[in-house]
JSON list of C-alpha atoms in Angstrom, two decimals:
[
{"chain": "A", "resi": 82, "resn": "GLY", "atom": "CA", "xyz": [-157.89, 132.23, -12.02]},
{"chain": "A", "resi": 83, "resn": "GLN", "atom": "CA", "xyz": [-156.65, 129.43, -14.20]},
{"chain": "A", "resi": 84, "resn": "SER", "atom": "CA", "xyz": [-156.48, 129.52, -17.97]},
{"chain": "A", "resi": 85, "resn": "LEU", "atom": "CA", "xyz": [-154.69, 127.61, -20.68]},
{"chain": "A", "resi": 86, "resn": "GLU", "atom": "CA", "xyz": [-154.42, 128.61, -24.32]},
{"chain": "A", "resi": 87, "resn": "GLN", "atom": "CA", "xyz": [-153.65, 126.24, -27.15]},
{"chain": "A", "resi": 88, "resn": "PRO", "atom": "CA", "xyz": [-154.52, 126.35, -30.86]},
{"chain": "A", "resi": 89, "resn": "SER", "atom": "CA", "xyz": [-157.83, 124.74, -31.71]},
{"chain": "A", "resi": 90, "resn": "GLU", "atom": "CA", "xyz": [-156.64, 123.03, -34.91]},
{"chain": "A", "resi": 91, "resn": "VAL", "atom": "CA", "xyz": [-153.40, 122.05, -36.58]},
{"chain": "A", "resi": 92, "resn": "THR", "atom": "CA", "xyz": [-152.99, 120.25, -39.90]},
{"chain": "A", "resi": 93, "resn": "ALA", "atom": "CA", "xyz": [-149.82, 118.60, -41.20]},
{"chain": "A", "resi": 94, "resn": "VAL", "atom": "CA", "xyz": [-148.76, 115.88, -43.62]},
{"chain": "A", "resi": 95, "resn": "GLU", "atom": "CA", "xyz": [-147.34, 112.46, -42.88]},
{"chain": "A", "resi": 96, "resn": "GLY", "atom": "CA", "xyz": [-143.67, 112.54, -42.04]},
{"chain": "A", "resi": 97, "resn": "ALA", "atom": "CA", "xyz": [-143.71, 116.20, -41.04]},
{"chain": "A", "resi": 98, "resn": "ILE", "atom": "CA", "xyz": [-142.97, 117.78, -37.66]},
{"chain": "A", "resi": 99, "resn": "VAL", "atom": "CA", "xyz": [-145.63, 119.73, -35.78]},
{"chain": "A", "resi": 100, "resn": "GLN", "atom": "CA", "xyz": [-145.44, 121.81, -32.62]},
{"chain": "A", "resi": 101, "resn": "ILE", "atom": "CA", "xyz": [-148.47, 122.46, -30.42]},
{"chain": "A", "resi": 102, "resn": "ASN", "atom": "CA", "xyz": [-148.01, 125.41, -28.09]},
{"chain": "A", "resi": 103, "resn": "CYS", "atom": "CA", "xyz": [-149.61, 125.95, -24.72]},
{"chain": "A", "resi": 104, "resn": "THR", "atom": "CA", "xyz": [-149.56, 129.04, -22.54]},
{"chain": "A", "resi": 105, "resn": "TYR", "atom": "CA", "xyz": [-151.01, 129.04, -19.08]},
{"chain": "A", "resi": 106, "resn": "GLN", "atom": "CA", "xyz": [-151.97, 131.16, -16.13]},
{"chain": "A", "resi": 107, "resn": "THR", "atom": "CA", "xyz": [-152.39, 129.39, -12.83]},
{"chain": "A", "resi": 108, "resn": "SER", "atom": "CA", "xyz": [-151.56, 129.46, -9.15]},
{"chain": "A", "resi": 109, "resn": "GLY", "atom": "CA", "xyz": [-149.52, 126.88, -7.35]},
{"chain": "A", "resi": 110, "resn": "PHE", "atom": "CA", "xyz": [-148.07, 125.46, -10.56]},
{"chain": "A", "resi": 111, "resn": "TYR", "atom": "CA", "xyz": [-146.46, 122.05, -10.24]},
{"chain": "A", "resi": 112, "resn": "GLY", "atom": "CA", "xyz": [-146.05, 120.91, -13.82]},
{"chain": "A", "resi": 113, "resn": "LEU", "atom": "CA", "xyz": [-147.38, 120.66, -17.36]},
{"chain": "A", "resi": 114, "resn": "SER", "atom": "CA", "xyz": [-148.75, 117.46, -18.86]},
{"chain": "A", "resi": 115, "resn": "TRP", "atom": "CA", "xyz": [-149.84, 116.43, -22.33]},
{"chain": "A", "resi": 116, "resn": "TYR", "atom": "CA", "xyz": [-152.60, 114.00, -23.19]},
{"chain": "A", "resi": 117, "resn": "GLN", "atom": "CA", "xyz": [-153.77, 112.51, -26.46]},
{"chain": "A", "resi": 118, "resn": "GLN", "atom": "CA", "xyz": [-157.39, 111.63, -27.13]},
{"chain": "A", "resi": 119, "resn": "HIS", "atom": "CA", "xyz": [-158.71, 109.87, -30.21]},
{"chain": "A", "resi": 120, "resn": "ASP", "atom": "CA", "xyz": [-162.35, 110.32, -31.15]},
{"chain": "A", "resi": 121, "resn": "GLY", "atom": "CA", "xyz": [-164.51, 108.26, -28.80]},
{"chain": "A", "resi": 122, "resn": "GLY", "atom": "CA", "xyz": [-161.52, 107.23, -26.72]},
{"chain": "A", "resi": 123, "resn": "ALA", "atom": "CA", "xyz": [-160.05, 107.98, -23.35]},
{"chain": "A", "resi": 124, "resn": "PRO", "atom": "CA", "xyz": [-157.31, 110.58, -22.91]},
{"chain": "A", "resi": 125, "resn": "THR", "atom": "CA", "xyz": [-153.91, 108.91, -22.69]},
{"chain": "A", "resi": 126, "resn": "PHE", "atom": "CA", "xyz": [-150.91, 110.35, -20.92]},
{"chain": "A", "resi": 127, "resn": "LEU", "atom": "CA", "xyz": [-148.02, 111.44, -23.14]},
{"chain": "A", "resi": 128, "resn": "SER", "atom": "CA", "xyz": [-145.59, 113.44, -21.01]},
{"chain": "A", "resi": 129, "resn": "TYR", "atom": "CA", "xyz": [-145.04, 115.56, -17.92]},
{"chain": "A", "resi": 130, "resn": "ASN", "atom": "CA", "xyz": [-142.64, 118.45, -17.35]},
{"chain": "A", "resi": 131, "resn": "ALA", "atom": "CA", "xyz": [-142.08, 119.73, -13.85]},
{"chain": "A", "resi": 132, "resn": "LEU", "atom": "CA", "xyz": [-138.82, 121.52, -14.62]},
{"chain": "A", "resi": 133, "resn": "ASP", "atom": "CA", "xyz": [-137.68, 123.74, -17.47]},
{"chain": "A", "resi": 134, "resn": "GLY", "atom": "CA", "xyz": [-136.34, 122.00, -20.51]},
{"chain": "A", "resi": 135, "resn": "LEU", "atom": "CA", "xyz": [-137.07, 119.32, -23.04]},
{"chain": "A", "resi": 136, "resn": "GLU", "atom": "CA", "xyz": [-138.31, 115.81, -22.32]},
{"chain": "A", "resi": 137, "resn": "GLU", "atom": "CA", "xyz": [-138.12, 113.30, -25.16]},
{"chain": "A", "resi": 138, "resn": "THR", "atom": "CA", "xyz": [-140.13, 110.12, -25.49]},
{"chain": "A", "resi": 139, "resn": "GLY", "atom": "CA", "xyz": [-139.73, 108.49, -28.85]},
{"chain": "A", "resi": 140, "resn": "ARG", "atom": "CA", "xyz": [-141.28, 110.63, -31.58]},
{"chain": "A", "resi": 141, "resn": "PHE", "atom": "CA", "xyz": [-142.82, 112.96, -29.01]},
{"chain": "A", "resi": 142, "resn": "SER", "atom": "CA", "xyz": [-141.01, 115.68, -27.07]},
{"chain": "A", "resi": 143, "resn": "SER", "atom": "CA", "xyz": [-142.35, 118.19, -24.59]},
{"chain": "A", "resi": 144, "resn": "PHE", "atom": "CA", "xyz": [-140.84, 121.47, -23.49]},
{"chain": "A", "resi": 145, "resn": "LEU", "atom": "CA", "xyz": [-141.51, 123.75, -20.54]},
{"chain": "A", "resi": 146, "resn": "SER", "atom": "CA", "xyz": [-140.44, 127.27, -19.66]},
{"chain": "A", "resi": 147, "resn": "ARG", "atom": "CA", "xyz": [-141.79, 128.15, -16.23]},
{"chain": "A", "resi": 148, "resn": "SER", "atom": "CA", "xyz": [-140.63, 131.74, -16.43]},
{"chain": "A", "resi": 149, "resn": "ASP", "atom": "CA", "xyz": [-142.64, 132.22, -19.65]},
{"chain": "A", "resi": 150, "resn": "SER", "atom": "CA", "xyz": [-145.62, 130.08, -18.49]},
{"chain": "A", "resi": 151, "resn": "TYR", "atom": "CA", "xyz": [-145.23, 128.28, -21.79]},
{"chain": "A", "resi": 152, "resn": "GLY", "atom": "CA", "xyz": [-144.79, 124.81, -23.08]},
{"chain": "A", "resi": 153, "resn": "TYR", "atom": "CA", "xyz": [-145.09, 122.86, -26.27]},
{"chain": "A", "resi": 154, "resn": "LEU", "atom": "CA", "xyz": [-145.52, 119.35, -27.56]},
{"chain": "A", "resi": 155, "resn": "LEU", "atom": "CA", "xyz": [-143.40, 118.41, -30.56]},
{"chain": "A", "resi": 156, "resn": "LEU", "atom": "CA", "xyz": [-144.46, 115.50, -32.71]},
{"chain": "A", "resi": 157, "resn": "GLN", "atom": "CA", "xyz": [-141.94, 114.20, -35.24]},
{"chain": "A", "resi": 158, "resn": "GLU", "atom": "CA", "xyz": [-142.28, 111.82, -38.18]},
{"chain": "A", "resi": 159, "resn": "LEU", "atom": "CA", "xyz": [-146.04, 112.26, -38.13]},
{"chain": "A", "resi": 160, "resn": "GLN", "atom": "CA", "xyz": [-148.17, 109.23, -38.83]},
{"chain": "A", "resi": 161, "resn": "MET", "atom": "CA", "xyz": [-151.84, 108.99, -39.74]},
{"chain": "A", "resi": 162, "resn": "LYS", "atom": "CA", "xyz": [-152.54, 107.44, -36.34]},
{"chain": "A", "resi": 163, "resn": "ASP", "atom": "CA", "xyz": [-151.37, 110.67, -34.70]},
{"chain": "A", "resi": 164, "resn": "SER", "atom": "CA", "xyz": [-154.58, 112.35, -35.84]},
{"chain": "A", "resi": 165, "resn": "ALA", "atom": "CA", "xyz": [-156.27, 113.10, -32.53]},
{"chain": "A", "resi": 166, "resn": "SER", "atom": "CA", "xyz": [-156.92, 115.83, -30.00]},
{"chain": "A", "resi": 167, "resn": "TYR", "atom": "CA", "xyz": [-154.00, 116.92, -27.85]},
{"chain": "A", "resi": 168, "resn": "PHE", "atom": "CA", "xyz": [-154.55, 118.54, -24.48]},
{"chain": "A", "resi": 169, "resn": "CYS", "atom": "CA", "xyz": [-152.11, 120.41, -22.33]},
{"chain": "A", "resi": 170, "resn": "ALA", "atom": "CA", "xyz": [-152.92, 120.28, -18.65]},
{"chain": "A", "resi": 171, "resn": "VAL", "atom": "CA", "xyz": [-151.40, 122.09, -15.70]},
{"chain": "A", "resi": 172, "resn": "ARG", "atom": "CA", "xyz": [-150.99, 120.32, -12.42]},
{"chain": "A", "resi": 173, "resn": "ASP", "atom": "CA", "xyz": [-151.84, 122.89, -9.82]},
{"chain": "A", "resi": 174, "resn": "ARG", "atom": "CA", "xyz": [-153.78, 123.55, -6.66]},
{"chain": "A", "resi": 175, "resn": "GLY", "atom": "CA", "xyz": [-156.92, 124.57, -8.47]},
{"chain": "A", "resi": 176, "resn": "ILE", "atom": "CA", "xyz": [-159.33, 126.36, -6.20]},
{"chain": "A", "resi": 177, "resn": "SER", "atom": "CA", "xyz": [-158.15, 124.41, -3.21]},
{"chain": "A", "resi": 178, "resn": "SER", "atom": "CA", "xyz": [-156.28, 126.29, -0.52]},
{"chain": "A", "resi": 179, "resn": "GLY", "atom": "CA", "xyz": [-154.48, 123.16, 0.55]},
{"chain": "A", "resi": 180, "resn": "SER", "atom": "CA", "xyz": [-151.68, 121.17, -0.99]},
{"chain": "A", "resi": 181, "resn": "ALA", "atom": "CA", "xyz": [-153.89, 118.87, -3.03]},
{"chain": "A", "resi": 182, "resn": "ARG", "atom": "CA", "xyz": [-153.19, 118.95, -6.73]},
{"chain": "A", "resi": 183, "resn": "GLN", "atom": "CA", "xyz": [-155.42, 118.62, -9.72]},
{"chain": "A", "resi": 184, "resn": "LEU", "atom": "CA", "xyz": [-155.20, 118.69, -13.48]},
{"chain": "A", "resi": 185, "resn": "THR", "atom": "CA", "xyz": [-156.67, 121.66, -15.29]},
{"chain": "A", "resi": 186, "resn": "PHE", "atom": "CA", "xyz": [-156.98, 121.03, -19.02]},
{"chain": "A", "resi": 187, "resn": "GLY", "atom": "CA", "xyz": [-156.74, 123.29, -22.02]},
{"chain": "A", "resi": 188, "resn": "SER", "atom": "CA", "xyz": [-159.50, 123.14, -24.60]},
{"chain": "A", "resi": 189, "resn": "GLY", "atom": "CA", "xyz": [-157.51, 120.84, -26.86]},
{"chain": "A", "resi": 190, "resn": "THR", "atom": "CA", "xyz": [-155.86, 120.98, -30.28]},
{"chain": "A", "resi": 191, "resn": "GLN", "atom": "CA", "xyz": [-157.32, 118.85, -33.04]},
{"chain": "A", "resi": 192, "resn": "LEU", "atom": "CA", "xyz": [-154.40, 117.52, -35.09]},
{"chain": "A", "resi": 193, "resn": "THR", "atom": "CA", "xyz": [-155.19, 116.26, -38.56]},
{"chain": "A", "resi": 194, "resn": "VAL", "atom": "CA", "xyz": [-152.47, 114.34, -40.39]},
{"chain": "A", "resi": 195, "resn": "LEU", "atom": "CA", "xyz": [-152.91, 114.22, -44.15]},
{"chain": "A", "resi": 196, "resn": "PRO", "atom": "CA", "xyz": [-151.44, 111.53, -46.41]},
{"chain": "B", "resi": 13, "resn": "LYS", "atom": "CA", "xyz": [-152.81, 94.79, -15.39]},
{"chain": "B", "resi": 14, "resn": "ALA", "atom": "CA", "xyz": [-156.41, 95.89, -15.81]},
{"chain": "B", "resi": 15, "resn": "GLY", "atom": "CA", "xyz": [-157.02, 99.52, -16.67]},
{"chain": "B", "resi": 16, "resn": "VAL", "atom": "CA", "xyz": [-159.52, 101.95, -15.21]},
{"chain": "B", "resi": 17, "resn": "THR", "atom": "CA", "xyz": [-163.03, 100.56, -15.52]},
{"chain": "B", "resi": 18, "resn": "GLN", "atom": "CA", "xyz": [-166.07, 102.75, -15.69]},
{"chain": "B", "resi": 19, "resn": "THR", "atom": "CA", "xyz": [-169.64, 101.54, -15.63]},
{"chain": "B", "resi": 20, "resn": "PRO", "atom": "CA", "xyz": [-172.01, 101.91, -17.26]},
{"chain": "B", "resi": 21, "resn": "ARG", "atom": "CA", "xyz": [-170.65, 102.99, -20.65]},
{"chain": "B", "resi": 22, "resn": "TYR", "atom": "CA", "xyz": [-173.87, 104.64, -21.75]},
{"chain": "B", "resi": 23, "resn": "LEU", "atom": "CA", "xyz": [-176.79, 105.99, -19.80]},
{"chain": "B", "resi": 24, "resn": "ILE", "atom": "CA", "xyz": [-179.97, 107.84, -20.71]},
{"chain": "B", "resi": 25, "resn": "LYS", "atom": "CA", "xyz": [-181.82, 109.63, -17.93]},
{"chain": "B", "resi": 26, "resn": "THR", "atom": "CA", "xyz": [-184.74, 111.99, -17.69]},
{"chain": "B", "resi": 27, "resn": "ARG", "atom": "CA", "xyz": [-184.43, 115.54, -16.40]},
{"chain": "B", "resi": 28, "resn": "GLY", "atom": "CA", "xyz": [-184.93, 115.64, -12.65]},
{"chain": "B", "resi": 29, "resn": "GLN", "atom": "CA", "xyz": [-183.69, 112.10, -12.04]},
{"chain": "B", "resi": 30, "resn": "GLN", "atom": "CA", "xyz": [-180.45, 111.21, -10.32]},
{"chain": "B", "resi": 31, "resn": "VAL", "atom": "CA", "xyz": [-177.61, 109.03, -11.54]},
{"chain": "B", "resi": 32, "resn": "THR", "atom": "CA", "xyz": [-174.69, 107.16, -10.03]},
{"chain": "B", "resi": 33, "resn": "LEU", "atom": "CA", "xyz": [-171.57, 106.37, -12.01]},
{"chain": "B", "resi": 34, "resn": "SER", "atom": "CA", "xyz": [-168.90, 103.92, -10.95]},
{"chain": "B", "resi": 35, "resn": "CYS", "atom": "CA", "xyz": [-165.14, 103.83, -11.40]},
{"chain": "B", "resi": 36, "resn": "SER", "atom": "CA", "xyz": [-162.68, 101.08, -10.50]},
{"chain": "B", "resi": 37, "resn": "PRO", "atom": "CA", "xyz": [-159.08, 102.38, -10.58]},
{"chain": "B", "resi": 38, "resn": "ILE", "atom": "CA", "xyz": [-155.96, 100.49, -11.52]},
{"chain": "B", "resi": 39, "resn": "SER", "atom": "CA", "xyz": [-154.96, 98.13, -8.76]},
{"chain": "B", "resi": 40, "resn": "GLY", "atom": "CA", "xyz": [-152.70, 99.96, -6.33]},
{"chain": "B", "resi": 41, "resn": "HIS", "atom": "CA", "xyz": [-153.83, 103.42, -7.38]},
{"chain": "B", "resi": 42, "resn": "ARG", "atom": "CA", "xyz": [-155.31, 105.30, -4.45]},
{"chain": "B", "resi": 43, "resn": "SER", "atom": "CA", "xyz": [-156.18, 108.55, -6.21]},
{"chain": "B", "resi": 44, "resn": "VAL", "atom": "CA", "xyz": [-159.33, 108.82, -8.31]},
{"chain": "B", "resi": 45, "resn": "SER", "atom": "CA", "xyz": [-160.34, 111.99, -10.16]},
{"chain": "B", "resi": 46, "resn": "TRP", "atom": "CA", "xyz": [-163.51, 112.74, -12.06]},
{"chain": "B", "resi": 47, "resn": "TYR", "atom": "CA", "xyz": [-163.89, 114.96, -15.12]},
{"chain": "B", "resi": 48, "resn": "GLN", "atom": "CA", "xyz": [-166.78, 116.14, -17.21]},
{"chain": "B", "resi": 49, "resn": "GLN", "atom": "CA", "xyz": [-166.12, 116.44, -20.94]},
{"chain": "B", "resi": 50, "resn": "THR", "atom": "CA", "xyz": [-168.40, 118.38, -23.25]},
{"chain": "B", "resi": 51, "resn": "PRO", "atom": "CA", "xyz": [-167.76, 119.81, -26.72]},
{"chain": "B", "resi": 52, "resn": "GLY", "atom": "CA", "xyz": [-168.24, 123.35, -25.48]},
{"chain": "B", "resi": 53, "resn": "GLN", "atom": "CA", "xyz": [-166.38, 123.26, -22.17]},
{"chain": "B", "resi": 54, "resn": "GLY", "atom": "CA", "xyz": [-163.72, 120.63, -22.75]},
{"chain": "B", "resi": 55, "resn": "LEU", "atom": "CA", "xyz": [-162.45, 118.62, -19.80]},
{"chain": "B", "resi": 56, "resn": "GLN", "atom": "CA", "xyz": [-163.63, 120.10, -16.52]},
{"chain": "B", "resi": 57, "resn": "PHE", "atom": "CA", "xyz": [-162.34, 118.87, -13.17]},
{"chain": "B", "resi": 58, "resn": "LEU", "atom": "CA", "xyz": [-165.07, 117.68, -10.81]},
{"chain": "B", "resi": 59, "resn": "PHE", "atom": "CA", "xyz": [-163.27, 116.27, -7.76]},
{"chain": "B", "resi": 60, "resn": "GLU", "atom": "CA", "xyz": [-160.48, 114.03, -6.57]},
{"chain": "B", "resi": 61, "resn": "TYR", "atom": "CA", "xyz": [-160.44, 111.38, -3.88]},
{"chain": "B", "resi": 62, "resn": "PHE", "atom": "CA", "xyz": [-157.49, 109.86, -2.14]},
{"chain": "B", "resi": 63, "resn": "SER", "atom": "CA", "xyz": [-157.78, 107.18, 0.53]},
{"chain": "B", "resi": 64, "resn": "GLU", "atom": "CA", "xyz": [-161.54, 107.80, 0.87]},
{"chain": "B", "resi": 65, "resn": "THR", "atom": "CA", "xyz": [-161.10, 111.56, 1.39]},
{"chain": "B", "resi": 66, "resn": "GLN", "atom": "CA", "xyz": [-162.06, 114.28, -1.06]},
{"chain": "B", "resi": 67, "resn": "ARG", "atom": "CA", "xyz": [-158.84, 116.14, -1.63]},
{"chain": "B", "resi": 68, "resn": "ASN", "atom": "CA", "xyz": [-159.92, 118.70, -4.16]},
{"chain": "B", "resi": 69, "resn": "LYS", "atom": "CA", "xyz": [-163.11, 119.94, -5.76]},
{"chain": "B", "resi": 70, "resn": "GLY", "atom": "CA", "xyz": [-163.84, 121.78, -8.98]},
{"chain": "B", "resi": 71, "resn": "ASN", "atom": "CA", "xyz": [-166.35, 124.51, -9.60]},
{"chain": "B", "resi": 72, "resn": "PHE", "atom": "CA", "xyz": [-169.51, 122.46, -9.93]},
{"chain": "B", "resi": 73, "resn": "PRO", "atom": "CA", "xyz": [-172.84, 122.80, -8.06]},
{"chain": "B", "resi": 74, "resn": "GLY", "atom": "CA", "xyz": [-173.61, 120.70, -5.03]},
{"chain": "B", "resi": 75, "resn": "ARG", "atom": "CA", "xyz": [-175.76, 118.39, -7.18]},
{"chain": "B", "resi": 76, "resn": "PHE", "atom": "CA", "xyz": [-172.48, 116.73, -8.12]},
{"chain": "B", "resi": 77, "resn": "SER", "atom": "CA", "xyz": [-171.04, 114.58, -5.38]},
{"chain": "B", "resi": 78, "resn": "GLY", "atom": "CA", "xyz": [-168.79, 111.61, -5.02]},
{"chain": "B", "resi": 79, "resn": "ARG", "atom": "CA", "xyz": [-167.22, 109.18, -2.67]},
{"chain": "B", "resi": 80, "resn": "GLN", "atom": "CA", "xyz": [-164.45, 106.65, -2.51]},
{"chain": "B", "resi": 81, "resn": "PHE", "atom": "CA", "xyz": [-164.52, 103.29, -0.83]},
{"chain": "B", "resi": 82, "resn": "SER", "atom": "CA", "xyz": [-161.79, 101.50, 1.11]},
{"chain": "B", "resi": 83, "resn": "ASN", "atom": "CA", "xyz": [-160.87, 99.47, -1.99]},
{"chain": "B", "resi": 84, "resn": "SER", "atom": "CA", "xyz": [-160.31, 102.76, -3.88]},
{"chain": "B", "resi": 85, "resn": "ARG", "atom": "CA", "xyz": [-163.36, 102.28, -6.07]},
{"chain": "B", "resi": 86, "resn": "SER", "atom": "CA", "xyz": [-165.21, 105.53, -6.52]},
{"chain": "B", "resi": 87, "resn": "GLU", "atom": "CA", "xyz": [-168.72, 106.63, -7.38]},
{"chain": "B", "resi": 88, "resn": "MET", "atom": "CA", "xyz": [-170.04, 109.96, -8.45]},
{"chain": "B", "resi": 89, "resn": "ASN", "atom": "CA", "xyz": [-173.64, 111.01, -8.14]},
{"chain": "B", "resi": 90, "resn": "VAL", "atom": "CA", "xyz": [-175.56, 113.71, -9.93]},
{"chain": "B", "resi": 91, "resn": "SER", "atom": "CA", "xyz": [-178.94, 114.62, -8.51]},
{"chain": "B", "resi": 92, "resn": "THR", "atom": "CA", "xyz": [-181.78, 116.55, -10.12]},
{"chain": "B", "resi": 93, "resn": "LEU", "atom": "CA", "xyz": [-180.36, 116.08, -13.58]},
{"chain": "B", "resi": 94, "resn": "GLU", "atom": "CA", "xyz": [-180.47, 118.94, -16.04]},
{"chain": "B", "resi": 95, "resn": "LEU", "atom": "CA", "xyz": [-180.16, 118.83, -19.82]},
{"chain": "B", "resi": 96, "resn": "GLY", "atom": "CA", "xyz": [-176.79, 120.53, -19.53]},
{"chain": "B", "resi": 97, "resn": "ASP", "atom": "CA", "xyz": [-175.43, 117.59, -17.55]},
{"chain": "B", "resi": 98, "resn": "SER", "atom": "CA", "xyz": [-175.32, 115.55, -20.75]},
{"chain": "B", "resi": 99, "resn": "ALA", "atom": "CA", "xyz": [-171.63, 114.80, -21.17]},
{"chain": "B", "resi": 100, "resn": "LEU", "atom": "CA", "xyz": [-168.90, 112.21, -21.12]},
{"chain": "B", "resi": 101, "resn": "TYR", "atom": "CA", "xyz": [-167.85, 111.60, -17.52]},
{"chain": "B", "resi": 102, "resn": "LEU", "atom": "CA", "xyz": [-164.29, 110.42, -17.21]},
{"chain": "B", "resi": 103, "resn": "CYS", "atom": "CA", "xyz": [-162.57, 108.89, -14.27]},
{"chain": "B", "resi": 104, "resn": "ALA", "atom": "CA", "xyz": [-158.79, 108.87, -13.91]},
{"chain": "B", "resi": 105, "resn": "SER", "atom": "CA", "xyz": [-156.57, 107.13, -11.41]},
{"chain": "B", "resi": 106, "resn": "SER", "atom": "CA", "xyz": [-153.02, 107.68, -10.28]},
{"chain": "B", "resi": 107, "resn": "GLU", "atom": "CA", "xyz": [-150.69, 106.27, -7.67]},
{"chain": "B", "resi": 108, "resn": "GLY", "atom": "CA", "xyz": [-150.28, 109.46, -5.71]},
{"chain": "B", "resi": 109, "resn": "GLN", "atom": "CA", "xyz": [-150.39, 113.07, -6.75]},
{"chain": "B", "resi": 110, "resn": "GLY", "atom": "CA", "xyz": [-150.38, 112.23, -10.43]},
{"chain": "B", "resi": 111, "resn": "ALA", "atom": "CA", "xyz": [-146.94, 113.44, -11.48]},
{"chain": "B", "resi": 112, "resn": "GLY", "atom": "CA", "xyz": [-146.44, 110.20, -13.33]},
{"chain": "B", "resi": 113, "resn": "GLY", "atom": "CA", "xyz": [-149.60, 110.78, -15.27]},
{"chain": "B", "resi": 114, "resn": "TYR", "atom": "CA", "xyz": [-153.21, 109.86, -14.82]},
{"chain": "B", "resi": 115, "resn": "THR", "atom": "CA", "xyz": [-154.77, 106.82, -16.45]},
{"chain": "B", "resi": 116, "resn": "PHE", "atom": "CA", "xyz": [-158.25, 107.49, -17.75]},
{"chain": "B", "resi": 117, "resn": "GLY", "atom": "CA", "xyz": [-161.15, 105.14, -18.15]},
{"chain": "B", "resi": 118, "resn": "SER", "atom": "CA", "xyz": [-163.23, 105.09, -21.32]},
{"chain": "B", "resi": 119, "resn": "GLY", "atom": "CA", "xyz": [-165.92, 107.13, -19.64]},
{"chain": "B", "resi": 120, "resn": "THR", "atom": "CA", "xyz": [-169.65, 107.03, -19.14]},
{"chain": "B", "resi": 121, "resn": "ARG", "atom": "CA", "xyz": [-171.69, 108.81, -21.80]},
{"chain": "B", "resi": 122, "resn": "LEU", "atom": "CA", "xyz": [-174.66, 110.38, -20.00]},
{"chain": "B", "resi": 123, "resn": "THR", "atom": "CA", "xyz": [-177.57, 111.73, -22.00]},
{"chain": "B", "resi": 124, "resn": "VAL", "atom": "CA", "xyz": [-180.28, 113.67, -20.19]},
{"chain": "B", "resi": 125, "resn": "VAL", "atom": "CA", "xyz": [-183.56, 113.99, -22.05]}
]
């Protein structure tokens, strides 16, 4: 079956660096995505890793190791507005036997940034 | 360009009723996925449509169904509503298989009483 593990809560102070880890078990893995969701808002796409290595987008970076079924999201120079839930999501075949792909989400990490 | 539009934003229904939710994807996006979000279960995949065909389906009972129209707009229907169906229903669109990321709508908050 499919499963993703990520910490439920992380707390850090403004200006700090925080890393949110994600481990996964899935079949037909295509890539790992990260989404941010503020309370009452829609999830917004942050990054996608299909290959091993680090992808950097501004203050956010995402890493993937396919051999370890592991990835992380790194947030630098934390700001108060970064307080939100962060979801890792694997792009895989799900329960389909075909080539269609879907996103399976982890349970989310609530990041609290303190002043 | 306009984002993903979901209507209605809020809905209250009685147990046993049925409900239809609507999603208009970003112009040019042919893939529409639906998710159910609850505090206990997180984001659960319901189904995905591409060019009017259901491409993938999550592990939900047959009471949950959907369809996509030729203009890529999608609807999902839940029949014989149960209290446990109370959730935020999110629609997401993408150009193809979603490698470039999915764009989510703000969701429909369904409350079943």
